[in-house]
């Protein structure tokens, strides 16, 4: 048994304020707003829009501390991460760790949508923040 990547789940876009950019994605592009959720643990507020089989996740920081605030200070608004769906997150993380891939999360955490997620370290990925999310069954 192994864990495989089955799709791109979403692309995360870092924004200063969701309300400022939401009209573009919702009205101009016509994407369907699924929900707006807050995750106090991850210190983000996220708007999830469906684009066919994949999604766009607009994320704004909650407060001035935390990784997303730091990202916005350093790089400004823009693409923040790519999220892949994996069939078995824990198994995938174990394998990546064994292969010497740098991980931000060695164990899954709970993401904004309530699913198990984990981030890989950009130094292992060509400087792209990659999120893995477990398939929702
Ligand atoms: Zn995400």
PDB file of C-alpha atoms and ligand atoms in Angstrom:
ATOM      1  CA  UNK A   1       0.000   0.000   0.000  1.00  0.00           C
ATOM      2  CA  UNK A   2       1.226   3.465  -0.785  1.00  0.00           C
ATOM      3  CA  UNK A   3      -0.218   6.947  -0.694  1.00  0.00           C
ATOM      4  CA  UNK A   4      -0.758   8.727  -3.990  1.00  0.00           C
ATOM      5  CA  UNK A   5      -1.577  12.269  -5.063  1.00  0.00           C
ATOM      6  CA  UNK A   6      -4.943  12.278  -6.806  1.00  0.00           C
ATOM      7  CA  UNK A   7      -5.623  15.950  -7.635  1.00  0.00           C
ATOM      8  CA  UNK A   8      -4.845  19.579  -6.929  1.00  0.00           C
ATOM      9  CA  UNK A   9      -7.307  20.408  -4.165  1.00  0.00           C
ATOM     10  CA  UNK A  10      -6.798  24.153  -4.105  1.00  0.00           C
ATOM     11  CA  UNK A  11      -4.439  27.032  -4.657  1.00  0.00           C
ATOM     12  CA  UNK A  12      -3.950  29.300  -1.665  1.00  0.00           C
ATOM     13  CA  UNK A  13      -3.771  33.035  -2.328  1.00  0.00           C
ATOM     14  CA  UNK A  14      -2.486  35.328   0.421  1.00  0.00           C
ATOM     15  CA  UNK A  15      -4.450  38.584   0.716  1.00  0.00           C
ATOM     16  CA  UNK A  16      -4.452  41.491   3.143  1.00  0.00           C
ATOM     17  CA  UNK A  17      -8.271  41.589   3.246  1.00  0.00           C
ATOM     18  CA  UNK A  18     -10.597  38.994   1.746  1.00  0.00           C
ATOM     19  CA  UNK A  19     -13.324  41.590   1.294  1.00  0.00           C
ATOM     20  CA  UNK A  20     -11.116  43.610  -1.072  1.00  0.00           C
ATOM     21  CA  UNK A  21     -10.461  40.787  -3.543  1.00  0.00           C
ATOM     22  CA  UNK A  22     -13.535  38.601  -3.141  1.00  0.00           C
ATOM     23  CA  UNK A  23     -15.617  40.601  -5.657  1.00  0.00           C
ATOM     24  CA  UNK A  24     -13.033  39.879  -8.372  1.00  0.00           C
ATOM     25  CA  UNK A  25     -13.085  36.094  -7.831  1.00  0.00           C
ATOM     26  CA  UNK A  26     -16.806  35.896  -7.136  1.00  0.00           C
ATOM     27  CA  UNK A  27     -18.291  38.488  -9.480  1.00  0.00           C
ATOM     28  CA  UNK A  28     -15.761  39.033 -12.269  1.00  0.00           C
ATOM     29  CA  UNK A  29     -14.574  35.412 -12.572  1.00  0.00           C
ATOM     30  CA  UNK A  30     -17.902  33.975 -11.453  1.00  0.00           C
ATOM     31  CA  UNK A  31     -16.467  31.447  -8.996  1.00  0.00           C
ATOM     32  CA  UNK A  32     -18.869  30.068  -6.443  1.00  0.00           C
ATOM     33  CA  UNK A  33     -18.158  31.075  -2.822  1.00  0.00           C
ATOM     34  CA  UNK A  34     -18.462  27.873  -0.802  1.00  0.00           C
ATOM     35  CA  UNK A  35     -17.732  29.298   2.631  1.00  0.00           C
ATOM     36  CA  UNK A  36     -15.749  31.750   4.707  1.00  0.00           C
ATOM     37  CA  UNK A  37     -14.127  30.204   7.757  1.00  0.00           C
ATOM     38  CA  UNK A  38     -11.790  31.191  10.545  1.00  0.00           C
ATOM     39  CA  UNK A  39      -9.114  28.996  12.006  1.00  0.00           C
ATOM     40  CA  UNK A  40      -7.810  30.474  15.260  1.00  0.00           C
ATOM     41  CA  UNK A  41      -5.134  27.760  15.575  1.00  0.00           C
ATOM     42  CA  UNK A  42      -3.730  28.538  12.126  1.00  0.00           C
ATOM     43  CA  UNK A  43      -4.368  32.299  12.626  1.00  0.00           C
ATOM     44  CA  UNK A  44      -6.134  32.687   9.280  1.00  0.00           C
ATOM     45  CA  UNK A  45      -9.513  33.511   7.834  1.00  0.00           C
ATOM     46  CA  UNK A  46     -10.198  31.811   4.528  1.00  0.00           C
ATOM     47  CA  UNK A  47     -12.715  32.162   1.716  1.00  0.00           C
ATOM     48  CA  UNK A  48     -13.099  28.977  -0.285  1.00  0.00           C
ATOM     49  CA  UNK A  49     -14.279  29.360  -3.873  1.00  0.00           C
ATOM     50  CA  UNK A  50     -14.924  26.475  -6.197  1.00  0.00           C
ATOM     51  CA  UNK A  51     -13.450  26.551  -9.693  1.00  0.00           C
ATOM     52  CA  UNK A  52     -14.853  23.399 -11.219  1.00  0.00           C
ATOM     53  CA  UNK A  53     -13.090  20.450  -9.632  1.00  0.00           C
ATOM     54  CA  UNK A  54     -10.524  22.538  -7.814  1.00  0.00           C
ATOM     55  CA  UNK A  55     -10.720  25.524  -5.499  1.00  0.00           C
ATOM     56  CA  UNK A  56      -9.176  28.865  -4.752  1.00  0.00           C
ATOM     57  CA  UNK A  57      -8.564  29.581  -1.090  1.00  0.00           C
ATOM     58  CA  UNK A  58      -8.191  33.285  -0.273  1.00  0.00           C
ATOM     59  CA  UNK A  59      -6.453  33.553   3.078  1.00  0.00           C
ATOM     60  CA  UNK A  60      -6.025  36.620   5.232  1.00  0.00           C
ATOM     61  CA  UNK A  61      -4.150  36.727   8.528  1.00  0.00           C
ATOM     62  CA  UNK A  62      -5.958  36.921  11.854  1.00  0.00           C
ATOM     63  CA  UNK A  63      -3.864  39.419  13.773  1.00  0.00           C
ATOM     64  CA  UNK A  64      -0.347  40.637  13.125  1.00  0.00           C
ATOM     65  CA  UNK A  65       1.546  37.523  14.272  1.00  0.00           C
ATOM     66  CA  UNK A  66       1.947  34.192  12.544  1.00  0.00           C
ATOM     67  CA  UNK A  67       3.384  32.749   9.341  1.00  0.00           C
ATOM     68  CA  UNK A  68       0.853  34.360   6.990  1.00  0.00           C
ATOM     69  CA  UNK A  69       1.462  37.874   8.362  1.00  0.00           C
ATOM     70  CA  UNK A  70       5.193  37.283   7.941  1.00  0.00           C
ATOM     71  CA  UNK A  71       4.642  36.083   4.372  1.00  0.00           C
ATOM     72  CA  UNK A  72       2.631  39.205   3.473  1.00  0.00           C
ATOM     73  CA  UNK A  73       5.233  41.489   5.043  1.00  0.00           C
ATOM     74  CA  UNK A  74       8.058  39.814   3.129  1.00  0.00           C
ATOM     75  CA  UNK A  75       6.446  39.011  -0.211  1.00  0.00           C
ATOM     76  CA  UNK A  76       3.166  40.891  -0.402  1.00  0.00           C
ATOM     77  CA  UNK A  77      -0.078  39.482  -1.741  1.00  0.00           C
ATOM     78  CA  UNK A  78      -0.007  36.602  -4.214  1.00  0.00           C
ATOM     79  CA  UNK A  79       0.067  32.851  -4.611  1.00  0.00           C
ATOM     80  CA  UNK A  80       0.867  31.342  -1.223  1.00  0.00           C
ATOM     81  CA  UNK A  81       0.610  27.573  -1.618  1.00  0.00           C
ATOM     82  CA  UNK A  82      -0.527  24.679  -3.774  1.00  0.00           C
ATOM     83  CA  UNK A  83      -2.521  21.942  -2.076  1.00  0.00           C
ATOM     84  CA  UNK A  84      -2.595  18.362  -3.335  1.00  0.00           C
ATOM     85  CA  UNK A  85      -5.061  15.682  -2.296  1.00  0.00           C
ATOM     86  CA  UNK A  86      -3.378  12.532  -1.014  1.00  0.00           C
ATOM     87  CA  UNK A  87      -5.038   9.221  -0.328  1.00  0.00           C
ATOM     88  CA  UNK A  88      -3.272   8.634   3.007  1.00  0.00           C
ATOM     89  CA  UNK A  89      -1.614  11.662   4.564  1.00  0.00           C
ATOM     90  CA  UNK A  90       0.147   9.971   7.457  1.00  0.00           C
ATOM     91  CA  UNK A  91       1.662   7.323   5.212  1.00  0.00           C
ATOM     92  CA  UNK A  92       2.800   9.988   2.748  1.00  0.00           C
ATOM     93  CA  UNK A  93       4.454  12.059   5.504  1.00  0.00           C
ATOM     94  CA  UNK A  94       6.286   9.000   6.828  1.00  0.00           C
ATOM     95  CA  UNK A  95       7.610   8.189   3.378  1.00  0.00           C
ATOM     96  CA  UNK A  96       8.693  11.772   2.636  1.00  0.00           C
ATOM     97  CA  UNK A  97      10.449  11.985   5.994  1.00  0.00           C
ATOM     98  CA  UNK A  98      12.245   8.705   5.312  1.00  0.00           C
ATOM     99  CA  UNK A  99      13.325  10.114   1.936  1.00  0.00           C
ATOM    100  CA  UNK A 100      14.835  13.125   3.703  1.00  0.00           C
ATOM    101  CA  UNK A 101      12.289  15.689   2.494  1.00  0.00           C
ATOM    102  CA  UNK A 102      12.044  18.692   4.835  1.00  0.00           C
ATOM    103  CA  UNK A 103       8.595  18.949   6.390  1.00  0.00           C
ATOM    104  CA  UNK A 104       6.940  21.793   8.268  1.00  0.00           C
ATOM    105  CA  UNK A 105       4.418  19.349   9.755  1.00  0.00           C
ATOM    106  CA  UNK A 106       5.645  15.870  10.577  1.00  0.00           C
ATOM    107  CA  UNK A 107       2.168  15.030  11.853  1.00  0.00           C
ATOM    108  CA  UNK A 108      -1.109  16.107  10.237  1.00  0.00           C
ATOM    109  CA  UNK A 109      -2.898  19.143  11.655  1.00  0.00           C
ATOM    110  CA  UNK A 110      -6.463  20.268  11.124  1.00  0.00           C
ATOM    111  CA  UNK A 111      -6.894  22.804   8.333  1.00  0.00           C
ATOM    112  CA  UNK A 112      -9.466  25.505   7.814  1.00  0.00           C
ATOM    113  CA  UNK A 113     -11.992  23.083   6.301  1.00  0.00           C
ATOM    114  CA  UNK A 114     -11.643  20.570   9.126  1.00  0.00           C
ATOM    115  CA  UNK A 115      -9.599  18.112   7.060  1.00  0.00           C
ATOM    116  CA  UNK A 116      -6.178  16.698   7.957  1.00  0.00           C
ATOM    117  CA  UNK A 117      -3.427  18.729   6.299  1.00  0.00           C
ATOM    118  CA  UNK A 118       0.354  19.106   6.431  1.00  0.00           C
ATOM    119  CA  UNK A 119       2.844  21.486   4.846  1.00  0.00           C
ATOM    120  CA  UNK A 120       6.165  20.587   3.236  1.00  0.00           C
ATOM    121  CA  UNK A 121       9.105  22.922   3.680  1.00  0.00           C
ATOM    122  CA  UNK A 122       9.740  25.206   0.662  1.00  0.00           C
ATOM    123  CA  UNK A 123      13.459  24.428   0.811  1.00  0.00           C
ATOM    124  CA  UNK A 124      12.611  20.905  -0.384  1.00  0.00           C
ATOM    125  CA  UNK A 125      10.223  21.928  -3.155  1.00  0.00           C
ATOM    126  CA  UNK A 126      11.899  24.558  -5.311  1.00  0.00           C
ATOM    127  CA  UNK A 127      10.635  27.291  -2.981  1.00  0.00           C
ATOM    128  CA  UNK A 128       6.939  26.492  -3.328  1.00  0.00           C
ATOM    129  CA  UNK A 129       4.896  26.002  -0.183  1.00  0.00           C
ATOM    130  CA  UNK A 130       3.104  22.698  -0.712  1.00  0.00           C
ATOM    131  CA  UNK A 131       0.151  21.556   1.353  1.00  0.00           C
ATOM    132  CA  UNK A 132      -1.038  17.967   1.383  1.00  0.00           C
ATOM    133  CA  UNK A 133      -4.658  17.323   2.380  1.00  0.00           C
ATOM    134  CA  UNK A 134      -6.188  14.016   3.087  1.00  0.00           C
ATOM    135  CA  UNK A 135      -8.954  12.911   0.798  1.00  0.00           C
ATOM    136  CA  UNK A 136     -12.367  13.471   2.422  1.00  0.00           C
ATOM    137  CA  UNK A 137     -14.232  10.183   2.408  1.00  0.00           C
TER     138      UNK A 137
HETATM  139 ZN1  LIG B   1      -4.631  25.569   1.807  1.00  0.00          ZN
END
